[in-house]
Coordinates of C-alpha atoms in Angstrom, one line a residue:
Chain A
M1 CA 0.0 0.0 0.0
T2 CA 1.3 3.4 -0.8
A3 CA 1.4 6.1 1.9
M4 CA -0.8 9.1 1.1
L5 CA 0.6 11.0 4.0
K6 CA 4.2 10.5 5.1
I7 CA 6.0 12.3 8.0
S8 CA 9.7 11.5 8.4
G9 CA 12.3 12.9 10.8
V10 CA 10.2 15.9 11.6
S11 CA 11.4 18.2 14.4
K12 CA 9.7 21.4 15.7
S13 CA 10.4 24.0 18.3
F14 CA 9.1 27.5 19.0
T15 CA 11.4 30.4 19.8
L16 CA 9.6 33.2 21.6
H17 CA 11.6 36.3 20.7
N18 CA 9.6 38.7 22.7
Q19 CA 9.7 36.5 25.9
A20 CA 13.4 36.5 26.5
G21 CA 14.0 34.4 23.4
V22 CA 12.8 31.2 25.2
K23 CA 13.1 28.1 23.0
I24 CA 10.5 25.5 23.5
P25 CA 11.2 22.1 21.9
V26 CA 8.0 20.4 20.9
M27 CA 9.1 17.3 19.0
S28 CA 12.0 15.6 17.3
E29 CA 12.3 12.8 14.8
A30 CA 8.6 12.4 14.4
H31 CA 7.6 9.8 11.8
L32 CA 4.4 8.2 10.7
S33 CA 2.6 7.2 7.5
V34 CA -1.0 6.9 6.6
S35 CA -2.2 4.9 3.5
A36 CA -5.4 5.1 1.6
G37 CA -8.3 3.6 3.6
E38 CA -6.5 4.0 6.9
C39 CA -7.5 6.1 9.8
I40 CA -4.7 6.7 12.3
A41 CA -5.3 8.4 15.7
L42 CA -2.7 10.6 17.3
V43 CA -2.8 9.9 21.1
G44 CA -0.8 11.2 24.1
P45 CA -1.3 13.6 27.0
S46 CA -2.3 17.1 26.2
G47 CA 0.8 19.2 25.4
A48 CA 2.4 16.2 23.7
G49 CA 2.3 17.9 20.3
K50 CA -0.7 16.2 18.6
S51 CA -2.2 19.5 17.3
T52 CA 1.3 20.8 16.4
L53 CA 1.8 17.7 14.3
M54 CA -1.6 18.1 12.6
R55 CA -0.8 21.7 11.9
M56 CA 2.5 20.9 10.3
A57 CA 0.8 18.2 8.2
Y58 CA -1.5 21.0 6.9
G59 CA 1.3 23.4 6.2
N60 CA 0.0 25.8 8.9
Y61 CA 3.2 25.4 11.0
L62 CA 6.7 25.1 9.4
V63 CA 8.9 22.2 10.3
D64 CA 12.5 22.8 11.6
A65 CA 13.8 19.6 10.1
G66 CA 12.5 16.5 8.3
E67 CA 9.9 16.1 5.5
I68 CA 6.2 15.8 5.1
W69 CA 4.8 14.3 1.9
V70 CA 1.2 14.4 0.8
G71 CA 0.8 12.1 -2.2
D72 CA 3.7 13.1 -4.5
V73 CA 4.1 16.6 -3.1
C74 CA 6.7 17.5 -0.5
L75 CA 4.5 19.8 1.6
S76 CA 7.3 20.9 4.0
S77 CA 9.2 22.5 1.2
A78 CA 6.4 23.5 -1.2
S79 CA 5.6 27.1 -2.2
P80 CA 2.5 28.8 -0.8
R81 CA 0.9 28.4 -4.2
D82 CA 1.5 24.7 -4.3
I83 CA 0.3 24.3 -0.7
L84 CA -2.9 26.2 -1.5
M85 CA -3.5 23.9 -4.6
L86 CA -2.9 20.8 -2.4
R87 CA -5.4 22.1 0.2
R88 CA -8.0 22.8 -2.5
Q89 CA -7.7 19.4 -4.2
T90 CA -6.1 16.8 -1.9
L91 CA -5.8 17.8 1.7
G92 CA -8.8 18.5 3.9
Y93 CA -8.7 19.7 7.4
V94 CA -11.5 19.9 10.0
S95 CA -10.3 22.1 12.8
Q96 CA -11.9 22.6 16.2
F97 CA -12.8 26.2 15.5
L98 CA -14.8 27.7 12.7
R99 CA -13.2 30.8 11.0
V100 CA -15.4 32.5 8.4
V101 CA -16.1 35.9 6.8
P102 CA -18.8 37.6 8.9
R103 CA -22.3 37.7 7.3
V104 CA -21.8 34.9 4.8
P105 CA -24.7 32.4 4.9
T106 CA -24.0 28.9 6.2
T107 CA -24.8 27.2 2.8
E108 CA -22.2 29.4 1.2
V109 CA -19.6 28.6 3.9
V110 CA -20.2 24.9 3.4
A111 CA -20.2 25.0 -0.4
E112 CA -17.1 27.1 -0.7
P113 CA -14.5 24.3 -1.0
L114 CA -16.5 23.0 -4.1
L115 CA -16.9 26.4 -5.6
A116 CA -13.2 27.0 -5.3
L117 CA -12.7 23.8 -7.3
G118 CA -14.9 25.2 -10.0
V119 CA -17.9 23.0 -9.3
E120 CA -21.2 24.5 -10.5
R121 CA -23.1 26.7 -8.0
E122 CA -26.2 24.6 -8.0
V123 CA -24.4 21.3 -7.6
A124 CA -22.3 22.7 -4.8
H125 CA -25.3 24.1 -3.0
E126 CA -27.2 20.9 -3.3
R127 CA -24.3 18.9 -1.8
A128 CA -24.0 21.5 1.0
I129 CA -27.7 21.1 1.8
T130 CA -27.5 17.3 1.8
L131 CA -24.7 17.5 4.4
L132 CA -26.4 20.1 6.5
K133 CA -29.5 17.9 6.6
A134 CA -27.5 14.8 7.5
L135 CA -25.8 16.8 10.3
N136 CA -29.2 18.0 11.7
I137 CA -28.6 21.7 11.1
P138 CA -32.2 23.1 11.1
Q139 CA -33.3 24.6 7.7
R140 CA -34.1 27.9 9.3
L141 CA -30.4 28.4 10.0
W142 CA -29.1 27.7 6.5
S143 CA -29.3 31.3 5.3
L144 CA -27.7 32.7 8.4
S145 CA -24.1 33.2 9.2
P146 CA -22.8 30.4 11.4
M147 CA -21.0 33.0 13.6
T148 CA -24.0 33.2 15.9
F149 CA -24.5 29.4 16.1
S150 CA -23.9 27.3 19.3
G151 CA -20.5 25.5 19.6
G152 CA -21.9 22.2 18.5
E153 CA -23.7 23.7 15.5
Q154 CA -20.5 25.5 14.4
Q155 CA -18.6 22.3 14.7
R156 CA -21.1 20.5 12.5
V157 CA -20.8 23.3 9.9
N158 CA -17.1 22.8 10.0
I159 CA -17.5 19.1 9.5
A160 CA -19.9 19.6 6.6
R161 CA -17.3 22.0 5.0
G162 CA -14.5 19.4 5.5
F163 CA -16.5 16.5 4.1
I164 CA -18.1 18.3 1.1
H165 CA -15.2 17.4 -1.2
T166 CA -13.8 13.9 -1.4
Y167 CA -10.3 14.8 -0.2
P168 CA -7.8 11.9 -0.6
V169 CA -6.2 13.0 2.7
L170 CA -8.2 14.2 5.7
L171 CA -6.9 15.7 8.9
L172 CA -9.5 15.7 11.8
D173 CA -8.9 17.6 15.0
E174 CA -11.4 16.3 17.6
P175 CA -14.3 16.0 15.1
T176 CA -16.8 14.7 17.8
A177 CA -15.7 16.9 20.7
S178 CA -18.9 18.9 21.4
L179 CA -21.5 16.8 19.8
D180 CA -24.5 14.9 21.2
A181 CA -24.9 11.2 20.7
E182 CA -27.0 11.4 17.6
N183 CA -24.7 13.8 15.8
R184 CA -21.7 12.0 17.0
A185 CA -23.0 8.9 15.2
V186 CA -23.5 10.9 12.0
V187 CA -20.0 12.2 12.1
L188 CA -18.5 8.7 12.8
S189 CA -20.4 7.3 9.8
L190 CA -19.1 10.2 7.6
I191 CA -15.6 9.2 8.7
E192 CA -16.2 5.5 7.9
Q193 CA -17.6 6.4 4.5
A194 CA -14.5 8.5 3.7
R195 CA -12.3 5.6 4.7
A196 CA -14.3 3.2 2.6
R197 CA -13.8 5.4 -0.5
G198 CA -10.1 5.3 0.2
A199 CA -9.3 8.5 2.1
A200 CA -6.2 8.5 4.2
I201 CA -7.2 10.0 7.6
L202 CA -5.1 11.3 10.5
G203 CA -7.1 12.4 13.5
I204 CA -7.1 13.5 17.2
F205 CA -10.0 11.8 19.1
H206 CA -10.2 12.2 22.8
D207 CA -13.4 10.2 22.6
E208 CA -12.1 6.7 23.2
A209 CA -15.1 4.8 21.9
A210 CA -15.1 6.9 18.7
R211 CA -11.4 6.0 18.2
E212 CA -12.2 2.3 18.7
Q213 CA -15.0 2.5 16.1
V214 CA -13.3 4.3 13.3
C215 CA -9.5 4.1 13.6
T216 CA -7.3 1.4 12.2
G217 CA -4.3 2.3 14.3
E218 CA -2.9 4.8 16.8
I219 CA 0.4 6.5 17.3
D220 CA 1.5 7.9 20.7
V221 CA 3.0 11.3 20.0
S222 CA 4.8 11.5 23.3
Q223 CA 7.5 9.1 22.0
F224 CA 8.7 11.9 19.7
L225 CA 9.5 14.3 22.5
Chain B
M1 CA 2.1 29.0 -15.6
N2 CA 4.0 32.3 -15.8
P3 CA 3.9 34.9 -13.1
I4 CA 1.6 37.9 -13.9
L5 CA 4.0 40.2 -12.0
R6 CA 7.7 39.7 -11.3
A7 CA 9.3 42.3 -9.1
T8 CA 13.1 42.3 -8.5
G9 CA 15.3 44.6 -6.5
I10 CA 12.7 47.3 -6.0
T11 CA 14.4 50.1 -4.0
R12 CA 13.2 53.6 -3.2
R13 CA 15.0 56.1 -1.0
Y14 CA 13.8 59.4 0.3
G15 CA 17.1 61.3 0.5
E16 CA 19.1 59.5 3.2
R17 CA 16.1 57.4 4.4
I18 CA 15.1 54.1 2.9
G19 CA 11.5 53.8 1.7
C20 CA 11.9 50.2 0.6
A21 CA 15.0 48.2 -0.2
D22 CA 15.7 45.4 -2.6
I23 CA 12.3 43.8 -2.7
G24 CA 11.4 41.0 -5.0
F25 CA 8.6 38.5 -5.5
D26 CA 6.5 36.7 -8.1
L27 CA 2.7 37.0 -8.2
Y28 CA 0.8 34.4 -10.1
P29 CA -2.6 34.7 -11.9
G30 CA -5.5 34.5 -9.4
E31 CA -3.2 35.0 -6.4
V32 CA -3.9 37.6 -3.7
M33 CA -0.9 38.8 -1.9
G34 CA -1.0 40.9 1.3
I35 CA 1.6 43.4 2.4
V36 CA 1.5 44.0 6.2
G37 CA 3.5 46.2 8.6
E38 CA 3.0 49.2 10.7
S39 CA 3.0 52.7 9.4
G40 CA 6.4 53.8 8.1
S41 CA 7.4 50.2 7.3
G42 CA 7.5 51.0 3.6
K43 CA 4.4 49.0 2.5
S44 CA 2.7 52.0 0.8
T45 CA 6.0 53.0 -0.8
L46 CA 6.3 49.5 -2.3
L47 CA 2.7 49.5 -3.5
N48 CA 3.1 52.9 -5.1
C49 CA 6.3 51.8 -6.8
L50 CA 4.6 48.7 -8.2
A51 CA 1.5 50.6 -9.3
G52 CA 3.5 53.3 -11.1
Q53 CA 2.5 56.1 -8.7
L54 CA 6.1 56.4 -7.6
T55 CA 9.3 55.8 -9.5
P56 CA 11.8 53.4 -7.8
D57 CA 15.5 54.2 -7.8
A58 CA 16.3 50.7 -8.8
G59 CA 14.6 47.4 -9.8
S60 CA 12.4 46.0 -12.4
I61 CA 8.7 45.1 -12.5
L62 CA 7.8 42.7 -15.3
F63 CA 4.1 42.5 -16.0
D64 CA 2.7 39.8 -18.2
S65 CA 0.3 41.9 -20.3
A66 CA -2.5 40.3 -22.4
Q67 CA -2.0 42.9 -25.1
Q68 CA 1.7 43.7 -25.0
G69 CA 3.3 40.5 -23.8
V70 CA 5.8 40.6 -20.9
C71 CA 6.9 44.2 -20.4
D72 CA 8.8 46.2 -17.7
L73 CA 6.4 48.7 -16.2
L74 CA 9.3 50.9 -15.4
T75 CA 10.6 51.3 -18.9
L76 CA 7.3 51.5 -20.8
S77 CA 6.5 54.7 -22.6
E78 CA 4.0 57.0 -20.8
M79 CA 1.4 56.2 -23.4
Q80 CA 1.8 52.4 -23.1
R81 CA 1.7 52.7 -19.3
R82 CA -1.5 54.8 -19.4
T83 CA -3.2 52.2 -21.7
L84 CA -2.3 49.4 -19.2
A85 CA -3.6 51.5 -16.3
R86 CA -6.9 51.9 -18.1
T87 CA -7.3 48.3 -19.1
E88 CA -5.3 45.6 -17.3
L89 CA -4.4 47.4 -14.1
A90 CA -6.5 49.0 -11.4
F91 CA -5.8 50.9 -8.2
V92 CA -8.2 51.1 -5.2
H93 CA -7.2 53.9 -2.9
Q94 CA -7.8 54.0 0.8
N95 CA -9.7 57.2 0.5
P96 CA -12.4 56.9 -2.2
R97 CA -12.0 60.6 -2.9
D98 CA -8.6 59.8 -4.4
G99 CA -10.1 57.3 -6.8
L100 CA -13.4 58.9 -7.7
R101 CA -14.5 62.1 -9.4
M102 CA -16.6 63.6 -6.7
S103 CA -18.4 66.1 -9.0
V104 CA -19.6 63.4 -11.5
S105 CA -22.6 61.1 -10.9
A106 CA -22.1 57.5 -9.7
G107 CA -23.0 56.2 -13.2
G108 CA -20.6 58.7 -14.7
N109 CA -17.8 57.5 -12.5
V110 CA -18.3 53.9 -13.7
G111 CA -19.0 55.0 -17.3
E112 CA -15.9 57.1 -17.6
R113 CA -13.6 54.1 -17.2
L114 CA -15.6 52.3 -20.0
M115 CA -15.3 55.3 -22.3
G116 CA -11.6 55.4 -21.6
V117 CA -11.3 52.0 -23.3
G118 CA -13.4 53.1 -26.3
A119 CA -17.1 52.5 -25.3
R120 CA -19.3 55.1 -27.0
H121 CA -22.8 53.8 -27.0
Y122 CA -24.7 55.6 -24.2
A123 CA -27.3 53.0 -23.5
N124 CA -24.8 50.2 -23.3
I125 CA -22.6 52.2 -20.9
R126 CA -25.5 53.1 -18.7
E127 CA -26.6 49.5 -18.7
Q128 CA -23.1 48.2 -17.7
A129 CA -22.8 50.9 -15.0
L130 CA -26.2 49.8 -13.6
S131 CA -25.2 46.2 -13.5
W132 CA -22.0 47.1 -11.7
L133 CA -23.8 49.3 -9.1
E134 CA -26.0 46.3 -8.5
R135 CA -23.0 44.0 -8.0
V136 CA -21.5 46.3 -5.4
E137 CA -24.9 46.7 -3.8
I138 CA -25.6 50.4 -4.6
P139 CA -29.3 50.9 -5.3
A140 CA -30.1 51.6 -9.0
D141 CA -32.0 54.8 -8.1
R142 CA -28.7 56.3 -6.8
I143 CA -27.1 56.1 -10.3
D144 CA -27.5 59.9 -10.9
D145 CA -26.4 61.0 -7.5
R146 CA -22.9 62.3 -6.9
P147 CA -20.5 60.3 -4.7
S148 CA -20.3 63.2 -2.3
Q149 CA -23.9 62.3 -1.3
F150 CA -22.8 58.7 -0.5
S151 CA -21.7 57.3 2.8
G152 CA -18.0 56.2 3.1
G153 CA -18.8 52.5 2.6
M154 CA -20.9 53.3 -0.5
Q155 CA -18.1 55.5 -1.9
Q156 CA -15.6 52.7 -1.4
R157 CA -17.9 50.2 -3.2
L158 CA -18.4 52.7 -6.0
Q159 CA -14.6 53.1 -6.3
I160 CA -14.3 49.3 -6.6
A161 CA -17.0 49.2 -9.3
R162 CA -15.2 52.0 -11.2
N163 CA -12.0 50.0 -11.1
L164 CA -13.3 46.6 -12.0
V165 CA -15.8 47.5 -14.8
T166 CA -13.1 47.3 -17.4
G167 CA -12.1 43.8 -16.3
P168 CA -8.5 44.4 -15.1
R169 CA -6.2 41.5 -14.5
L170 CA -4.2 42.9 -11.6
V171 CA -5.6 45.2 -8.9
F172 CA -3.6 47.2 -6.3
M173 CA -5.4 48.0 -3.1
D174 CA -4.2 50.4 -0.4
E175 CA -6.1 49.7 2.9
P176 CA -9.4 49.1 1.0
T177 CA -11.3 48.7 4.3
G178 CA -9.5 51.4 6.3
G179 CA -11.6 54.1 7.8
L180 CA -14.9 52.1 7.4
D181 CA -17.2 50.8 10.2
V182 CA -16.6 47.2 11.0
S183 CA -20.0 46.2 9.8
V184 CA -19.3 47.8 6.4
Q185 CA -15.8 46.3 6.4
A186 CA -17.2 42.7 6.6
R187 CA -19.5 43.2 3.7
L188 CA -16.8 44.9 1.6
L189 CA -14.4 42.0 2.3
D190 CA -17.0 39.4 1.3
L191 CA -17.7 41.4 -1.9
L192 CA -14.0 41.6 -2.7
R193 CA -13.4 37.9 -2.1
G194 CA -16.3 37.1 -4.4
L195 CA -15.2 39.4 -7.2
V196 CA -11.6 38.1 -7.0
R197 CA -12.8 34.5 -7.4
Q198 CA -15.4 35.2 -10.1
M199 CA -13.1 37.3 -12.2
G200 CA -9.9 35.3 -11.5
L201 CA -8.2 38.6 -10.5
S202 CA -4.7 38.9 -9.1
A203 CA -4.4 41.4 -6.4
I204 CA -1.8 43.1 -4.1
V205 CA -3.4 44.4 -0.9
V206 CA -1.7 46.7 1.6
T207 CA -3.2 46.7 5.1
H208 CA -2.2 47.0 8.7
D209 CA -5.2 44.9 9.7
L210 CA -4.2 41.3 10.2
A211 CA -7.8 40.0 10.2
V212 CA -8.4 41.6 6.8
V213 CA -5.2 40.0 5.4
R214 CA -6.1 36.6 6.8
L215 CA -9.5 36.6 5.0
L216 CA -8.3 38.1 1.8
A217 CA -4.7 37.1 1.0
D218 CA -3.3 33.8 0.0
R219 CA 0.2 34.8 1.0
I220 CA 1.8 37.8 2.7
L221 CA 5.0 39.8 3.0
V222 CA 5.7 41.3 6.4
M223 CA 7.7 44.6 6.2
K224 CA 9.7 46.5 8.7
D225 CA 12.1 49.5 8.1
G226 CA 11.7 49.1 4.3
Q227 CA 12.7 45.4 4.3
V228 CA 10.7 42.2 3.9
I229 CA 11.4 40.4 7.1
E230 CA 9.1 37.4 6.7
A231 CA 7.1 36.0 3.8
G232 CA 4.9 32.9 3.2
L233 CA 1.4 31.4 3.2
T234 CA -0.9 33.8 5.1
D235 CA -2.1 31.4 7.8
Q236 CA 1.4 30.0 8.3
V237 CA 3.0 33.3 8.9
L238 CA 0.2 34.5 11.2
D239 CA 0.0 31.2 13.2
D240 CA 3.7 30.3 13.3
P241 CA 5.6 33.6 13.0
H242 CA 9.3 33.3 13.1
H243 CA 10.7 36.8 13.1
A244 CA 10.6 38.7 16.4
Y245 CA 8.7 41.6 14.8
T246 CA 6.0 39.4 13.2
Q247 CA 5.6 37.7 16.6
L248 CA 5.1 41.1 18.2
L249 CA 2.6 42.1 15.5
V250 CA 0.5 38.9 15.9
A251 CA 0.7 39.0 19.7
S252 CA -0.5 42.7 19.8
V253 CA -3.9 42.1 18.1
L254 CA -6.8 42.7 20.5
Q255 CA -9.3 40.0 20.8
A256 CA -12.8 41.3 20.1

């Protein structure tokens, strides 16, 4: 099986120039690989560097050393332009927090990744509505901006946005954190469907039962410190 | 794909002081690049050099023109430069008064750009002006009003309509949301994002507002004392800043 996401020899530290130049090492020599159809969970105590590793895998944090490959692109040395293209086509990310332009309707927020790929407006919106329905976002909220939604609703909007395109590689940061049992089940089934179609998934799940249900393996990040 | 703009070694001094020094970058079609930094960092000097409002002391600015092929904006004849400025380039000023004709009606402001590229049929011009006013959310019944009768946010939207009506390929923007109420800013940002995507525009946006740059720009240059001190993907530079000054900028933003 070919690895869709490959992290090798990755080290990361933060230097805080405005706080006496303190240097905080976060990880060294991290390595892992995720193949199509796999879902790997990052585990370890909080502060072990799970989120940092996810952010590096998305190109949001730079690496100090080592390489990160997504498909046949070396993300850790790619130009901003290539990273953006990778994010549009190949690499999806569901973060814990929703960040959107104020006053943009929910359907538009969810449809945006497809619109950016040049999918027709109607098709993109139809797909957005299907996902919003599946995730139990009431219809009366669709035309409103998600900025005023509850935490759980915002998270589901984020998930809809992350699952609207069939990304070959998906990064999930606590996708079930603030969801009730019913919506948690919906999200887990979305993850299982993505795996079944061949997505390579790397995730952080504090919810142990969820991890048991959808993950094919786990990696303890604290070994990389 | 070839870059639409390739700047190399752009330097501009004001006497002994440095405006901006040895700045270079490539901008690709459809890309939006932000330039951030505090006042006096040289970001407006750089933008004005790029846009031909200021002549740099050294450097070259290669623009991939649809009509003229790749040309250096700094060595073009005045006439060629003016043609480009009317057709393929556009400049959105921070103060709409600098980009609008305040004594001419809203429709006239939009129509004038069209006439500059050869449109002569009155009904067509008025129709296009109307359709652009609608796109920037200015009510059709205000077409014959002068911009001086508009609010600041409306004036800024009119300036954008006037600039984009001729379908430019590269737009320079200097603090496009500066001086506007936050509620108006959000709407303008959404409008700009939509237009950039629909028209496949490339843009260079100068701002000191990190929230604006995060929403609008694909990548950014951070400037201090006339130099680029950090550059990269927008979210990467803002979330994992490496230079002491960028860390200070990011850490100084007030949380609303």
